[in-house]
Short mmCIF file of C-alpha atoms in Angstrom, two decimals:
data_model
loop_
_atom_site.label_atom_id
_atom_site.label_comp_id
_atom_site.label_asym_id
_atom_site.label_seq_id
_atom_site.Cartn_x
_atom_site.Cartn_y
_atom_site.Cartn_z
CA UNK A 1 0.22 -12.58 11.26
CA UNK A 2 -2.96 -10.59 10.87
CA UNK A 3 -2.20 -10.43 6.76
CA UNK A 4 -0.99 -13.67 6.41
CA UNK A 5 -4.62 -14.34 8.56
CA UNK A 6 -6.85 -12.36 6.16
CA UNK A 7 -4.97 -13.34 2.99
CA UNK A 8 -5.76 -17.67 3.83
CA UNK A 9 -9.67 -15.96 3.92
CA UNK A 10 -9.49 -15.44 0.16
CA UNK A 11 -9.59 -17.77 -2.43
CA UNK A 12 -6.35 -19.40 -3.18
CA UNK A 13 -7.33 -20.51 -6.40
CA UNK A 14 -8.44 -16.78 -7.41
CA UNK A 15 -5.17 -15.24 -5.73
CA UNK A 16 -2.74 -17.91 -7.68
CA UNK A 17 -4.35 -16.46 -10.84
CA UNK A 18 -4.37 -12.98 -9.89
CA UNK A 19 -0.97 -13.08 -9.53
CA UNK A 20 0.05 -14.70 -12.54
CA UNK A 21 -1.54 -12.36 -14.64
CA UNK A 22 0.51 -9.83 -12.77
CA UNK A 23 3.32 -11.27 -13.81
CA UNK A 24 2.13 -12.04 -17.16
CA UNK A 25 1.74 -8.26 -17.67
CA UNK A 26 4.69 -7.70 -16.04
CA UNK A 27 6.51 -9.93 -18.45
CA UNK A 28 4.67 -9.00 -21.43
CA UNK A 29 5.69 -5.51 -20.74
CA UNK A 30 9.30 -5.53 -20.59
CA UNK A 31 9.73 -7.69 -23.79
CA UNK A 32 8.06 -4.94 -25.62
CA UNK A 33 10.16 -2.51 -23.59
CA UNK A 34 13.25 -4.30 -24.34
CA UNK A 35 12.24 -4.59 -28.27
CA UNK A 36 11.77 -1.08 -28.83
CA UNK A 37 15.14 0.02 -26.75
CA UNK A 38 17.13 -2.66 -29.00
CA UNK A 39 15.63 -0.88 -32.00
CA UNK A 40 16.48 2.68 -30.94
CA UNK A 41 19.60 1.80 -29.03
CA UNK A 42 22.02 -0.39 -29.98
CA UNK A 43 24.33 0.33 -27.83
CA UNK A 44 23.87 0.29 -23.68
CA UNK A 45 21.47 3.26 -23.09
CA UNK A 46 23.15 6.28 -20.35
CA UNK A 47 19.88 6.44 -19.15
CA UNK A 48 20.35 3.24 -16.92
CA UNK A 49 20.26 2.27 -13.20
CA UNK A 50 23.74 0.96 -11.92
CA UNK A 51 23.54 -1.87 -9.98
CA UNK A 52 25.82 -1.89 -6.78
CA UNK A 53 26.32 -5.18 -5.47
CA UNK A 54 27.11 -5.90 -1.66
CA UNK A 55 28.73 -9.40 -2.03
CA UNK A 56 28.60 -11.87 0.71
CA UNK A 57 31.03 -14.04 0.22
CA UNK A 58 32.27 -17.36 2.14
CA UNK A 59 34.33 -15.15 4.58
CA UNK A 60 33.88 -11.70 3.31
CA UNK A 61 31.29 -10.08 1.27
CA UNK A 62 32.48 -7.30 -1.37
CA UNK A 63 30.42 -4.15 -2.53
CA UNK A 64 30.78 -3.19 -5.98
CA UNK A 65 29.44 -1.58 -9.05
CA UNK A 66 28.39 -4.95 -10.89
CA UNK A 67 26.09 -4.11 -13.88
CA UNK A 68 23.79 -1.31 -15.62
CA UNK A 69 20.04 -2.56 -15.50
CA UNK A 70 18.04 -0.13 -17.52
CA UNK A 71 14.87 0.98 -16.43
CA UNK A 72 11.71 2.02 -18.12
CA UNK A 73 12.54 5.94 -18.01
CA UNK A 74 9.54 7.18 -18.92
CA UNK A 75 7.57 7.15 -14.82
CA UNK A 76 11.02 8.00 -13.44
CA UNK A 77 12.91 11.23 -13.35
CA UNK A 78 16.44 11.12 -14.00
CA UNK A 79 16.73 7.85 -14.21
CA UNK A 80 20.87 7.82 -14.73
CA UNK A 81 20.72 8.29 -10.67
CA UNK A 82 19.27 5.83 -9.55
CA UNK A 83 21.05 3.25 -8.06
CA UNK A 84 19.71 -0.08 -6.27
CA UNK A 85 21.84 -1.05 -3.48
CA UNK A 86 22.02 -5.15 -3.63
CA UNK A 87 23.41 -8.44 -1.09
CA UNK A 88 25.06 -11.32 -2.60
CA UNK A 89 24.30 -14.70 -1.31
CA UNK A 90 27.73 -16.40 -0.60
CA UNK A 91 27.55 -18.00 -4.02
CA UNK A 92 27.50 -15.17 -5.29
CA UNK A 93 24.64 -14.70 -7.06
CA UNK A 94 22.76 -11.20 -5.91
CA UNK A 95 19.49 -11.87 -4.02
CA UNK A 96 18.20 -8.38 -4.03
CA UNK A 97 18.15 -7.51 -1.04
CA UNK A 98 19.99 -5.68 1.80
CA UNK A 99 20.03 -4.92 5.52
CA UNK A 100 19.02 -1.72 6.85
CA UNK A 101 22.44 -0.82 8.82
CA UNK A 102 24.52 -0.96 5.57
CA UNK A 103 22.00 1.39 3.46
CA UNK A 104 21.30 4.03 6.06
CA UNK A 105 24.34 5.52 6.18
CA UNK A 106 24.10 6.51 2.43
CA UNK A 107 20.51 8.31 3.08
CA UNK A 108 20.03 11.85 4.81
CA UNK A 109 22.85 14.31 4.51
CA UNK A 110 25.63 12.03 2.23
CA UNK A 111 27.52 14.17 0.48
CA UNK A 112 27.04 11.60 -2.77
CA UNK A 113 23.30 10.49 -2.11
CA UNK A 114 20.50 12.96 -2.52
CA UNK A 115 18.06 10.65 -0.89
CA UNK A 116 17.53 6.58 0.00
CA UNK A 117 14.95 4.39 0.82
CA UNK A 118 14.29 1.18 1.63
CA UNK A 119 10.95 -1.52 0.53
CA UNK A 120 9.58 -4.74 1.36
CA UNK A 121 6.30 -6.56 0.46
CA UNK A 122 4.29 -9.26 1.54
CA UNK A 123 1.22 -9.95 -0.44
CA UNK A 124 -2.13 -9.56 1.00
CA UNK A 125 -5.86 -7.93 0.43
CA UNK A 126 -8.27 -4.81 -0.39
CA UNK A 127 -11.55 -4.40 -0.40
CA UNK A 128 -13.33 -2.22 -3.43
CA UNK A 129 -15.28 0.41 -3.46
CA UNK A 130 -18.35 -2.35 -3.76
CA UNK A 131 -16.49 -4.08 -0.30
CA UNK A 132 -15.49 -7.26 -2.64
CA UNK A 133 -11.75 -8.37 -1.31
CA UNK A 134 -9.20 -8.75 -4.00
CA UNK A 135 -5.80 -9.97 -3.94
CA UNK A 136 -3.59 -7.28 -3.53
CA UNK A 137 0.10 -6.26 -3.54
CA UNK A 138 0.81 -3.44 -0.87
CA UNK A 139 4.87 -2.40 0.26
CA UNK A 140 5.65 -0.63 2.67
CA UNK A 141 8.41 1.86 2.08
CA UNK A 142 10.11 4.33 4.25
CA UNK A 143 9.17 7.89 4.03
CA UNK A 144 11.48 9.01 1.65
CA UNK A 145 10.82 6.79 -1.36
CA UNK A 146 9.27 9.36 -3.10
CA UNK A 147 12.24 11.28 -2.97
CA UNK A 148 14.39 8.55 -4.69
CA UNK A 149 11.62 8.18 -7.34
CA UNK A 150 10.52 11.86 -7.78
CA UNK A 151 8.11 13.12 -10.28
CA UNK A 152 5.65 10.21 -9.64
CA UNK A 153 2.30 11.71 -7.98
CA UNK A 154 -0.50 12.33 -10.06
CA UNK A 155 -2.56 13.45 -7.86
CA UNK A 156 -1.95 14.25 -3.98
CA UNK A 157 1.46 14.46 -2.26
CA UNK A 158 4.52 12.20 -1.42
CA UNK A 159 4.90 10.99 2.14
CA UNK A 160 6.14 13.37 4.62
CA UNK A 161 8.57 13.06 7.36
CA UNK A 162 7.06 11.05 10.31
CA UNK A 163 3.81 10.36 8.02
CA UNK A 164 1.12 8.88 10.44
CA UNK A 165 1.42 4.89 9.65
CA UNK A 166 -2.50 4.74 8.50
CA UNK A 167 -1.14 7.24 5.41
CA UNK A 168 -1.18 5.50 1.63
CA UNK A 169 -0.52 6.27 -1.50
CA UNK A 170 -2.20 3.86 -4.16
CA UNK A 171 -1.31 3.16 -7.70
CA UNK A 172 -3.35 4.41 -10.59
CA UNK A 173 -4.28 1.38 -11.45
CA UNK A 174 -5.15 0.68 -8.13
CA UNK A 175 -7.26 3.42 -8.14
CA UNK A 176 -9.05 2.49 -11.61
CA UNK A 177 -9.75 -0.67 -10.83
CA UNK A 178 -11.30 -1.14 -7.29
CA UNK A 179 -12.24 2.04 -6.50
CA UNK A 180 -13.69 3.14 -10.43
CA UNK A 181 -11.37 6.70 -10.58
CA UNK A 182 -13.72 8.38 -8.16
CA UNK A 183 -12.34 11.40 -8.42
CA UNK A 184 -12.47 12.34 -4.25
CA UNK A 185 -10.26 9.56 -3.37
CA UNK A 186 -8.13 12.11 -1.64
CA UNK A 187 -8.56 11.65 1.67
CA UNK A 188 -11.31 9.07 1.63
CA UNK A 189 -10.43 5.76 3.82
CA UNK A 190 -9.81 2.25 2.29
CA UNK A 191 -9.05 -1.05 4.04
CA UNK A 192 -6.37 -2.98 3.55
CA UNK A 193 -4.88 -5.54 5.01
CA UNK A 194 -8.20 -5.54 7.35
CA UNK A 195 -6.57 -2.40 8.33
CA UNK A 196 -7.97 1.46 7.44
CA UNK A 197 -5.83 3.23 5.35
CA UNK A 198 -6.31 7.17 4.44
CA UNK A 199 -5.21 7.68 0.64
CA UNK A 200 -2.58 10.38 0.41
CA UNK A 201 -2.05 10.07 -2.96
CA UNK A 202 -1.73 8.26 -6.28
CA UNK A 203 0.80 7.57 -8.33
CA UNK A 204 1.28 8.65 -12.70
CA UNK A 205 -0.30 5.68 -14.81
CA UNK A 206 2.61 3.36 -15.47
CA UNK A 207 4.30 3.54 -12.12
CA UNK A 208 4.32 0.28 -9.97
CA UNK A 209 8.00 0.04 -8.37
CA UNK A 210 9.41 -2.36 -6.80
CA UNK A 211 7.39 -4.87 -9.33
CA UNK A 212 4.23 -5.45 -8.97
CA UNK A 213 3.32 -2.37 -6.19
CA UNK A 214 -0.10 -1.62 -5.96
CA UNK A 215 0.11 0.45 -3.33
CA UNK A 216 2.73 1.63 -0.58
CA UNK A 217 2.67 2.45 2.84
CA UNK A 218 5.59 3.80 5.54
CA UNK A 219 7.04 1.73 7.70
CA UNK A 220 10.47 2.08 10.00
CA UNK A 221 12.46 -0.79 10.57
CA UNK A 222 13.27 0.14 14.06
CA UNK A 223 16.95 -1.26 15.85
CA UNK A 224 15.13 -4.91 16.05
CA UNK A 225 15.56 -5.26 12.12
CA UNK A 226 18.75 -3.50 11.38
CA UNK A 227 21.06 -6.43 10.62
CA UNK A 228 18.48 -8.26 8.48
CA UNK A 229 18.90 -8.83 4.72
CA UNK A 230 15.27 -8.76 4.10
CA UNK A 231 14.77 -5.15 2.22
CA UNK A 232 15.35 -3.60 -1.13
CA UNK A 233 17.05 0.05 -0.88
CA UNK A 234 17.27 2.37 -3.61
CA UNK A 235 19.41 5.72 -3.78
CA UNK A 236 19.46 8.69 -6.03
CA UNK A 237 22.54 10.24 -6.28
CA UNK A 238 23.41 14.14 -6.14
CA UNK A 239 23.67 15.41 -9.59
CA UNK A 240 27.28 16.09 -10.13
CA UNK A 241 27.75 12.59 -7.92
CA UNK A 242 29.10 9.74 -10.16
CA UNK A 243 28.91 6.15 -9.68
CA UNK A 244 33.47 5.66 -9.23
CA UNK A 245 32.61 8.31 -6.11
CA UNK A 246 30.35 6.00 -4.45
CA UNK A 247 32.18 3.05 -5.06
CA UNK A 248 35.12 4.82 -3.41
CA UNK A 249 32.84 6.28 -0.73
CA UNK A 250 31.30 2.03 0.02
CA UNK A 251 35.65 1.56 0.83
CA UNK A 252 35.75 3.46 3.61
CA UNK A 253 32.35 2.75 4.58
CA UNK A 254 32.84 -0.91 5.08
CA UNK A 255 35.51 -0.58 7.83
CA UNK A 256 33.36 1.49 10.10
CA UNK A 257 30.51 -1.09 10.13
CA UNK A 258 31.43 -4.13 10.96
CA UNK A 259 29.98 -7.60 10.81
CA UNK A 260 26.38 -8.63 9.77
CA UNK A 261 25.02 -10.00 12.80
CA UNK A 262 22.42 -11.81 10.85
CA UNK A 263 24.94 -13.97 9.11
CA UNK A 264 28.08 -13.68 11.46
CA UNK A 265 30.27 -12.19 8.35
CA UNK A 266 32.23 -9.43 7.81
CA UNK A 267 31.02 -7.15 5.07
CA UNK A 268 33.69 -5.38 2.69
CA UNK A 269 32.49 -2.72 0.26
#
């Protein structure tokens, strides 16, 4: 409530733009991406991000290794193991997203997955150095999202376990464009959200995962959000892990945990 409050305080007009542009950049810059990959490589590239799919069906929802979406490799390390752990709608079409109770047990200590993490955003504000608000695009991650997507920090650290929630780590951009690269960021305090936030870090030029990021802060979903399909989760796999293990490992999985209580369904791996 208190973003949604500050965020009707800006201009709507301004914020609509801002976030076209976003996504005109956005757009602009896969294109190119996807140009100069079709020249180079033909073929499907290795270095790719397999999609696994948890499909919600009319009765049953099915997990499985659905396609390879490449990703730019260049901000990520190792990018062949990553993986993106998606719901299917009961169409099934994927929407994206998943619950927390059917990623977690794929995070600490998996014999397959090196590390997992979970993201979701909802627009709202910062104020510049100058205190001028801007439109702005924070997510809130949990603590080890740095750990899925190593290699990433320019200049600071990653989050920590049980990082104090007031912790963020901003985007170079970010830090370029409202707060004009002053180079003793590190530690300084910034407000978003009409909240104070004590920079941590920031991120290689290039990165802004999921889409769009500006900035990301921790957040734990807590046993009152476990069953909803409102997050995206990401996993990185253990280097001699390979994607027909976890598919085999999601089979056994799905008889241990039962029905989605959000939807009432049965969920099958």
């Amino acid at each position: 409530d208190a973003i949604l409050s500050e965020c009707h305080q800006i201009d709507s007009r301004f914020e609509k733009k801002q976030s076209m542009m976003r996504h005109l950049r956005a757009l602009r810059g896969a294109i190119q991406f996807a140009v100069r990959q079709s020249a180079r490589q033909p073929l499907p590239s290795a270095v790719a991000v397999i999609t696994l799919a948890l499909g919600i069906g009319s009765t049953t929802g099915i997990f499985s290794i659905v396609d390879a979406v490449l990703l730019e490799p260049l901000p990520y390390s190792e990018p062949d193991r990553l993986f993106a752990l998606r719901s299917m709608d009961s169409n099934g079409l994927p929407t994206g997203l998943m619950a927390p109770r059917f990623a977690e047990p794929l995070y600490e200590g998996h014999r397959l997955v090196e590390s997992g993490a979970m993201a979701w955003a909802l627009s709202g504000s910062v104020l510049s150095r100058d205190r001028t608000p801007y439109p702005f695009m924070p997510f809130r991650v949990t603590d080890r999202f740095f750990n899925v997507f190593t290699d990433v920090i320019a200049t600071g650290r990653a989050f920590a376990a049980n990082e104090p929630a007031a912790s963020i780590i901003i985007s170079h951009s970010t830090w370029q464009n409202y707060f004009g690269s002053d180079p003793n960021i590190l530690g300084s305090s910034i407000t978003v959200d009409n909240n104070q936030r004590t920079v941590v870090g920031v991120t290689r030029p290039g990165f802004s995962f999921p889409a769009g990021a500006e900035s990301w802060e921790v957040f734990d979903a807590g046993p009152a959000l476990t069953d909803r399909i409102n997050f995206q989760a990401y996993l990185r796999l253990r280097p001699n892990a390979t994607p027909a293990q976890l598919e085999a490992e999601l089979a056994v999985l799905s008889a241990q945990l039962g029905p989605n209580t959000e939807i009432g369904k049965p969920l099958v791996y």
